[in-house]
């Protein structure tokens, strides 16, 4: 199905088409270009997409968005990044979809994926979402440009690590519903305190469409601040959380035998019983946020409940893998994509509920600034509460934690992911529950892949 024609791209970007072509997708990473894609040749500080035009067309690109002459079918513009944003705006302008914007310090990708699964469950509706963690200044316009015109529901994740970034992204997305998941100490290197992070996340409400709905975490200490930020821009404000004072809250929840949670929730004037496939109280909160957003766009809550009951963990964000361990098998909980103090505590609480010996392979938490050493040391308490018997600590920033755990837990402190894998392969035994978590830059996804290749 055609997503963009050359004429449509030229009109959206004020560019000039060299010839007619039709694109069925959009990509700016030449490694991801597939048949029928429009390749956007972005120019950055370290690379230039124009160098990869031949590669993109060899992989099946239908056309390109360029700022230089090329023999390939293309639309030429003055600046390809500006043109990508123009294409995003044109995509947003042509759709009648109900649009949801999701941000937060913790849980935004998981919540975005769960929302998409909930809204895409209806056979009569077409849903779209940003893939992976495409939530920054290039990922958001790319995700918008990829949205088919006939979409019914669209879910876009928006991230930031500096004040003002989210304001720009939300004016591109123009959500009908703006959802903040959790405020926590992420990217703290760039903010003086958590209040400043809450203010930066609250920028999402400034892009709301007239009469739009703001969804705010009731349990957050910043609930009142977020509500105040939303009030000038939202037609209605909805809260969600574990406390019964929230508009969307649990009436009861208990652990399910499968490891997830049985939940009965109140969503405004309705009660809904469902099973959440993913374990942990943080997933109860995520599910409540999903139900609030589905209700806000008029989606089917029953289908949303079914989707939450079937949703598996995402790679790097809770996916579980059975790996070979000597003459048996161990369970690896893959949380390797990212880490901050709040998400570390939440996933260690999940580990605490697992059967078997508890093993933690933990990478340093980055972008925490001068307060980082203290936050690393404070992880000792949830590690001990999770009854971790063996640990591998990865990265120099883990030194304060290593000092705090001395004599309390059997651990090794290693410099990098490759060394961590070497230790883990000899450490893991049958029946172990192994949590792998750290900031993405530590590279613990390689540890997960190595363990899947066979421990022992």
Coordinates of N, CA, C and O in Angstrom, one line a residue, residues 2-126:
X2 N 0.6 2.2 -0.9 CA 1.4 3.4 -1.0 C 1.3 4.2 0.2 O 0.2 4.6 0.6
X3 N 2.4 4.6 0.8 CA 2.4 5.6 1.9 C 2.7 7.0 1.4 O 2.0 7.9 1.8
X4 N 3.6 7.2 0.5 CA 3.9 8.5 0.0 C 4.2 8.3 -1.5 O 4.9 7.4 -1.9
X5 N 3.8 9.3 -2.3 CA 4.2 9.4 -3.7 C 5.2 10.5 -3.8 O 5.4 11.3 -2.9
X6 N 6.0 10.5 -4.9 CA 7.0 11.6 -5.0 C 6.3 12.9 -5.0 O 6.9 13.9 -4.4
X7 N 5.2 13.0 -5.6 CA 4.5 14.3 -5.7 C 4.1 14.7 -4.3 O 4.1 15.9 -3.9
X8 N 3.6 13.8 -3.5 CA 3.2 14.1 -2.1 C 4.3 14.5 -1.2 O 4.2 15.4 -0.4
X9 N 5.5 13.8 -1.4 CA 6.6 14.2 -0.6 C 7.1 15.6 -1.0 O 7.4 16.4 -0.1
X10 N 7.1 15.9 -2.3 CA 7.6 17.2 -2.8 C 6.6 18.3 -2.2 O 7.1 19.4 -1.8
X11 N 5.3 18.0 -2.2 CA 4.4 19.0 -1.7 C 4.6 19.3 -0.3 O 4.5 20.4 0.2
X12 N 4.8 18.2 0.5 CA 5.0 18.3 2.0 C 6.2 19.0 2.4 O 6.3 19.7 3.4
X13 N 7.3 18.8 1.6 CA 8.6 19.3 1.9 C 9.1 20.5 1.1 O 10.2 21.0 1.4
X14 N 8.3 21.0 0.2 CA 8.6 22.1 -0.7 C 9.9 21.7 -1.5 O 10.8 22.5 -1.7
X15 N 9.9 20.4 -1.9 CA 11.1 19.9 -2.6 C 10.7 19.7 -4.1 O 9.6 20.1 -4.6
X16 N 11.7 19.2 -4.8 CA 11.5 19.0 -6.3 C 11.8 17.5 -6.5 O 12.9 17.0 -6.2
X17 N 10.8 16.8 -7.2 CA 11.0 15.4 -7.5 C 11.7 15.3 -8.8 O 11.3 15.9 -9.8
X18 N 12.6 14.3 -8.9 CA 13.3 14.1 -10.1 C 12.5 13.2 -11.1 O 12.7 13.3 -12.3
X19 N 11.7 12.4 -10.5 CA 10.8 11.5 -11.3 C 9.7 11.0 -10.4 O 9.7 11.3 -9.1
X20 N 8.8 10.3 -10.9 CA 7.7 9.8 -10.1 C 8.1 8.5 -9.5 O 8.7 7.6 -10.1
X21 N 7.7 8.3 -8.2 CA 7.9 7.0 -7.5 C 6.9 6.9 -6.4 O 6.2 7.9 -6.0
X22 N 6.7 5.7 -5.9 CA 5.7 5.5 -4.8 C 6.5 4.7 -3.7 O 7.1 3.7 -3.9
X23 N 6.4 5.2 -2.4 CA 7.1 4.6 -1.3 C 6.1 3.9 -0.4 O 5.0 4.5 -0.2
X24 N 6.4 2.8 0.1 CA 5.5 2.1 1.1 C 6.1 2.2 2.5 O 5.4 1.6 3.4
X25 N 7.2 2.8 2.7 CA 7.8 2.9 4.1 C 8.8 4.0 4.0 O 9.1 4.6 3.0
X26 N 9.3 4.4 5.2 CA 10.3 5.4 5.4 C 11.4 4.9 6.3 O 11.1 4.3 7.3
X27 N 12.7 5.2 6.0 CA 13.8 4.9 6.8 C 14.9 5.9 6.7 O 15.1 6.5 5.6
X28 N 15.7 6.1 7.8 CA 16.9 7.0 7.6 C 18.1 6.2 8.0 O 19.2 6.8 7.8
X29 N 18.0 5.0 8.4 CA 19.2 4.2 8.6 C 19.3 3.2 7.4 O 18.4 2.4 7.2
X30 N 20.4 3.4 6.7 CA 20.5 2.6 5.4 C 20.5 1.1 5.7 O 20.1 0.3 4.9
X31 N 20.9 0.7 6.9 CA 20.9 -0.8 7.3 C 19.5 -1.3 7.4 O 19.2 -2.5 7.4
X32 N 18.5 -0.4 7.6 CA 17.1 -0.8 7.8 C 16.2 -0.6 6.5 O 15.1 -0.9 6.6
X33 N 16.8 -0.1 5.5 CA 16.0 0.1 4.3 C 15.6 -1.2 3.7 O 16.4 -2.2 3.6
X34 N 14.3 -1.3 3.3 CA 13.7 -2.5 2.7 C 13.1 -2.1 1.4 O 13.0 -0.9 1.0
X35 N 12.6 -3.1 0.6 CA 11.9 -2.8 -0.6 C 10.8 -1.8 -0.5 O 9.9 -2.0 0.4
X36 N 10.8 -0.8 -1.4 CA 9.7 0.1 -1.4 C 9.9 1.3 -0.5 O 9.0 2.2 -0.4
X37 N 10.9 1.4 0.3 CA 11.1 2.5 1.3 C 11.6 3.8 0.7 O 12.2 3.8 -0.4
X38 N 11.2 4.9 1.3 CA 11.8 6.2 1.0 C 13.0 6.3 2.0 O 12.9 6.2 3.2
X39 N 14.2 6.5 1.4 CA 15.4 6.6 2.3 C 15.7 8.1 2.5 O 15.8 8.9 1.5
X40 N 15.7 8.5 3.7 CA 16.0 9.9 4.0 C 17.4 10.1 4.3 O 17.9 9.5 5.3
X41 N 18.2 10.8 3.5 CA 19.6 10.9 3.6 C 20.0 12.0 4.6 O 20.2 13.2 4.2
X42 N 19.9 11.7 5.9 CA 20.2 12.7 6.9 C 21.7 13.0 7.0 O 22.6 12.1 6.8
X43 N 22.1 14.3 7.2 CA 23.5 14.7 7.4 C 23.7 15.0 8.8 O 23.0 15.9 9.4
X44 N 24.6 14.3 9.5 CA 24.9 14.6 10.9 C 26.4 15.0 11.1 O 27.1 15.2 10.1
X45 N 26.8 15.1 12.4 CA 28.1 15.5 12.7 C 29.1 14.4 12.3 O 30.3 14.7 11.9
X46 N 28.7 13.1 12.4 CA 29.7 12.1 12.2 C 29.5 11.3 10.9 O 30.3 10.5 10.5
X47 N 28.3 11.5 10.2 CA 28.1 10.7 9.0 C 27.2 11.5 8.1 O 26.6 12.5 8.5
X48 N 27.1 11.0 6.9 CA 26.2 11.6 5.9 C 25.5 10.6 5.1 O 26.1 9.7 4.5
X49 N 24.2 10.6 5.2 CA 23.3 9.6 4.6 C 23.5 9.5 3.1 O 23.2 8.4 2.5
X50 N 24.0 10.6 2.5 CA 24.1 10.6 1.0 C 25.2 9.6 0.6 O 25.2 9.1 -0.5
X51 N 26.1 9.2 1.5 CA 27.2 8.2 1.2 C 26.6 6.8 1.0 O 27.2 5.9 0.4
X52 N 25.3 6.6 1.5 CA 24.7 5.3 1.5 C 23.6 5.2 0.5 O 22.8 4.2 0.6
X53 N 23.5 6.1 -0.4 CA 22.4 6.1 -1.4 C 22.4 4.8 -2.2 O 21.4 4.1 -2.4
X54 N 23.6 4.5 -2.7 CA 23.7 3.2 -3.6 C 23.3 2.0 -2.8 O 22.6 1.1 -3.3
X55 N 23.8 1.9 -1.5 CA 23.4 0.8 -0.7 C 21.9 0.7 -0.5 O 21.3 -0.3 -0.6
X56 N 21.3 1.9 -0.2 CA 19.8 1.9 0.1 C 19.1 1.4 -1.2 O 18.1 0.7 -1.1
X57 N 19.5 1.9 -2.4 CA 18.7 1.4 -3.6 C 19.1 0.0 -3.9 O 18.2 -0.7 -4.5
X58 N 20.2 -0.5 -3.6 CA 20.5 -1.9 -3.8 C 19.7 -2.8 -2.9 O 19.4 -3.9 -3.3
X59 N 19.2 -2.2 -1.8 CA 18.3 -3.0 -0.9 C 16.9 -2.8 -1.2 O 16.0 -3.3 -0.5
X60 N 16.6 -2.0 -2.2 CA 15.2 -1.9 -2.7 C 14.5 -0.6 -2.5 O 13.3 -0.5 -2.7
X61 N 15.2 0.4 -2.1 CA 14.5 1.7 -1.9 C 13.8 2.2 -3.1 O 14.3 2.0 -4.3
X62 N 12.6 2.8 -2.9 CA 11.9 3.3 -4.1 C 12.3 4.7 -4.5 O 12.2 5.1 -5.6
X63 N 12.8 5.4 -3.5 CA 13.2 6.8 -3.7 C 13.9 7.3 -2.5 O 14.1 6.6 -1.5
X64 N 14.4 8.5 -2.6 CA 15.2 9.1 -1.6 C 14.8 10.6 -1.4 O 14.3 11.2 -2.3
X65 N 15.1 11.0 -0.2 CA 14.9 12.5 0.2 C 16.4 13.0 0.4 O 17.1 12.5 1.3
X66 N 16.8 13.9 -0.5 CA 18.2 14.3 -0.6 C 18.3 15.8 -0.6 O 17.4 16.5 -0.9
X67 N 19.6 16.3 -0.3 CA 19.8 17.7 -0.4 C 21.0 17.9 -1.4 O 21.5 19.0 -1.5
X68 N 21.3 16.9 -2.2 CA 22.3 17.0 -3.3 C 21.8 16.2 -4.5 O 20.9 15.5 -4.5
X69 N 22.5 16.5 -5.6 CA 22.1 15.8 -6.9 C 22.4 14.3 -6.7 O 23.4 13.9 -6.1
X70 N 21.5 13.5 -7.3 CA 21.7 12.1 -7.4 C 21.1 11.5 -8.6 O 20.1 12.1 -9.1
X71 N 21.6 10.5 -9.1 CA 21.0 9.8 -10.3 C 19.8 8.9 -9.9 O 19.0 8.5 -10.8
X72 N 19.6 8.7 -8.6 CA 18.5 7.8 -8.1 C 17.2 8.6 -8.1 O 17.3 9.9 -8.0
X73 N 16.1 8.0 -8.2 CA 14.8 8.7 -8.0 C 14.8 9.4 -6.6 O 15.1 8.7 -5.6
X74 N 14.5 10.6 -6.6 CA 14.6 11.4 -5.4 C 13.8 12.6 -5.4 O 13.3 13.1 -6.4
X75 N 13.5 13.2 -4.2 CA 13.0 14.5 -4.0 C 14.1 15.3 -3.3 O 14.6 14.9 -2.3
X76 N 14.5 16.4 -4.0 CA 15.6 17.2 -3.5 C 15.1 18.4 -2.7 O 14.1 19.1 -3.1
X77 N 15.6 18.6 -1.5 CA 15.2 19.7 -0.6 C 16.5 20.4 -0.1 O 17.6 20.0 -0.4
X78 N 16.3 21.5 0.6 CA 17.5 22.3 1.1 C 18.1 21.5 2.3 O 19.3 21.5 2.4
X79 N 17.3 20.9 3.2 CA 17.8 20.3 4.4 C 16.9 19.1 4.7 O 15.7 19.2 4.9
X80 N 17.5 17.9 4.7 CA 16.8 16.7 4.8 C 16.1 16.5 6.2 O 15.1 15.9 6.3
X81 N 16.8 17.0 7.2 CA 16.2 16.9 8.6 C 14.9 17.8 8.7 O 13.9 17.3 9.2
X82 N 15.0 19.0 8.2 CA 13.8 19.9 8.1 C 12.7 19.2 7.3 O 11.6 19.3 7.7
X83 N 13.1 18.6 6.2 CA 12.1 18.0 5.3 C 11.5 16.8 6.0 O 10.3 16.5 5.8
X84 N 12.3 16.0 6.8 CA 11.7 14.9 7.5 C 10.6 15.4 8.5 O 9.5 14.8 8.6
X85 N 10.9 16.5 9.2 CA 9.9 17.1 10.1 C 8.7 17.6 9.3 O 7.5 17.4 9.7
X86 N 8.9 18.2 8.1 CA 7.8 18.6 7.3 C 6.9 17.4 6.8 O 5.7 17.5 6.8
X87 N 7.6 16.3 6.5 CA 6.8 15.1 6.2 C 6.0 14.6 7.4 O 4.9 14.1 7.2
X88 N 6.6 14.7 8.5 CA 5.9 14.3 9.8 C 4.7 15.1 10.0 O 3.6 14.6 10.3
X89 N 4.8 16.4 9.8 CA 3.7 17.3 10.0 C 2.6 17.0 8.9 O 1.4 17.1 9.2
X90 N 3.0 16.8 7.7 CA 2.0 16.4 6.7 C 1.3 15.1 7.0 O 0.1 15.0 6.8
X91 N 2.0 14.2 7.5 CA 1.4 12.9 7.9 C 0.4 13.1 9.0 O -0.7 12.6 9.0
X92 N 0.8 13.9 10.0 CA -0.2 14.2 11.1 C -1.4 15.0 10.6 O -2.5 14.7 11.1
X93 N -1.2 15.9 9.7 CA -2.3 16.7 9.2 C -3.3 15.9 8.4 O -4.5 16.2 8.4
X94 N -2.9 14.8 7.7 CA -3.8 14.1 6.8 C -4.6 13.0 7.5 O -5.5 12.4 6.9
X95 N -4.3 12.7 8.7 CA -4.9 11.6 9.4 C -6.1 12.0 10.3 O -6.0 13.1 10.9
X96 N -7.1 11.1 10.4 CA -8.2 11.4 11.4 C -8.0 10.5 12.6 O -8.9 10.3 13.4
X97 N -6.8 9.9 12.8 CA -6.5 9.0 13.9 C -6.6 9.7 15.2 O -6.4 10.9 15.4
X98 N -7.0 8.9 16.3 CA -6.9 9.4 17.6 C -5.4 9.1 18.0 O -5.0 8.0 18.0
X99 N -4.8 10.2 18.4 CA -3.3 10.1 18.7 C -3.0 10.2 20.2 O -3.5 11.1 20.9
X100 N -2.2 9.3 20.6 CA -1.8 9.2 22.0 C -0.3 9.5 22.1 O 0.5 8.8 21.4
X101 N 0.2 10.4 22.9 CA 1.6 10.6 23.2 C 1.9 10.1 24.6 O 1.2 10.3 25.5
X102 N 3.0 9.4 24.6 CA 3.5 8.8 25.9 C 4.9 9.2 26.3 O 5.8 9.2 25.4
X103 N 5.0 9.7 27.5 CA 6.4 10.0 28.0 C 6.5 9.5 29.4 O 5.5 9.1 30.0
X104 N 7.6 9.7 30.0 CA 7.9 9.3 31.4 C 9.3 8.9 31.6 O 10.0 8.7 30.6
X105 N 9.8 8.9 32.8 CA 11.2 8.5 33.1 C 11.3 6.9 33.0 O 12.4 6.4 32.7
X106 N 10.3 6.2 33.4 CA 10.3 4.8 33.4 C 9.0 4.2 32.8 O 7.9 4.8 33.0
X107 N 9.1 3.2 32.0 CA 8.0 2.5 31.5 C 7.3 3.0 30.3 O 6.3 2.5 29.8
X108 N 7.9 4.0 29.6 CA 7.2 4.6 28.5 C 7.2 3.6 27.2 O 6.2 3.5 26.6
X109 N 8.3 2.9 27.0 CA 8.3 2.0 25.8 C 7.4 0.8 26.1 O 6.6 0.5 25.2
X110 N 7.4 0.3 27.3 CA 6.5 -0.9 27.6 C 5.1 -0.5 27.5 O 4.2 -1.2 27.0
X111 N 4.8 0.7 28.1 CA 3.4 1.2 28.0 C 2.9 1.5 26.6 O 1.8 1.2 26.2
X112 N 3.8 2.1 25.8 CA 3.5 2.3 24.4 C 3.2 1.0 23.7 O 2.2 1.0 22.9
X113 N 4.0 0.0 23.9 CA 3.8 -1.3 23.2 C 2.5 -1.9 23.7 O 1.7 -2.5 22.9
X114 N 2.2 -1.8 25.0 CA 1.0 -2.4 25.5 C -0.2 -1.6 25.0 O -1.3 -2.3 24.6
X115 N -0.1 -0.3 24.9 CA -1.2 0.4 24.3 C -1.5 0.1 22.8 O -2.6 -0.1 22.4
X116 N -0.4 -0.1 22.1 CA -0.6 -0.5 20.7 C -1.2 -1.8 20.6 O -2.2 -2.0 19.8
X117 N -0.8 -2.8 21.4 CA -1.4 -4.1 21.4 C -2.9 -4.1 21.8 O -3.7 -4.8 21.2
X118 N -3.2 -3.2 22.7 CA -4.6 -3.1 23.1 C -5.5 -2.5 22.0 O -6.6 -3.0 21.8
X119 N -5.0 -1.5 21.3 CA -5.8 -0.8 20.3 C -5.8 -1.5 19.0 O -6.7 -1.4 18.2
X120 N -4.7 -2.3 18.7 CA -4.6 -3.1 17.5 C -5.4 -4.4 17.6 O -5.5 -5.0 16.5
X121 N -5.9 -4.7 18.7 CA -6.6 -6.0 18.9 C -7.9 -6.0 18.2 O -8.4 -7.1 17.8
X122 N -8.5 -4.8 17.9 CA -9.8 -4.8 17.2 C -9.6 -5.0 15.7 O -8.8 -4.3 15.1
X123 N -10.3 -6.0 15.1 CA -10.1 -6.3 13.7 C -10.7 -5.2 12.8 O -10.3 -5.1 11.7
X124 N -11.5 -4.3 13.4 CA -12.1 -3.2 12.6 C -11.3 -1.9 12.6 O -11.7 -1.0 12.0
X125 N -10.2 -1.9 13.4 CA -9.4 -0.7 13.6 C -8.0 -0.9 13.2 O -7.5 -2.0 13.4
X126 N -7.4 0.1 12.7 CA -5.9 0.0 12.3 C -5.2 0.9 13.3 O -5.5 2.1 13.5

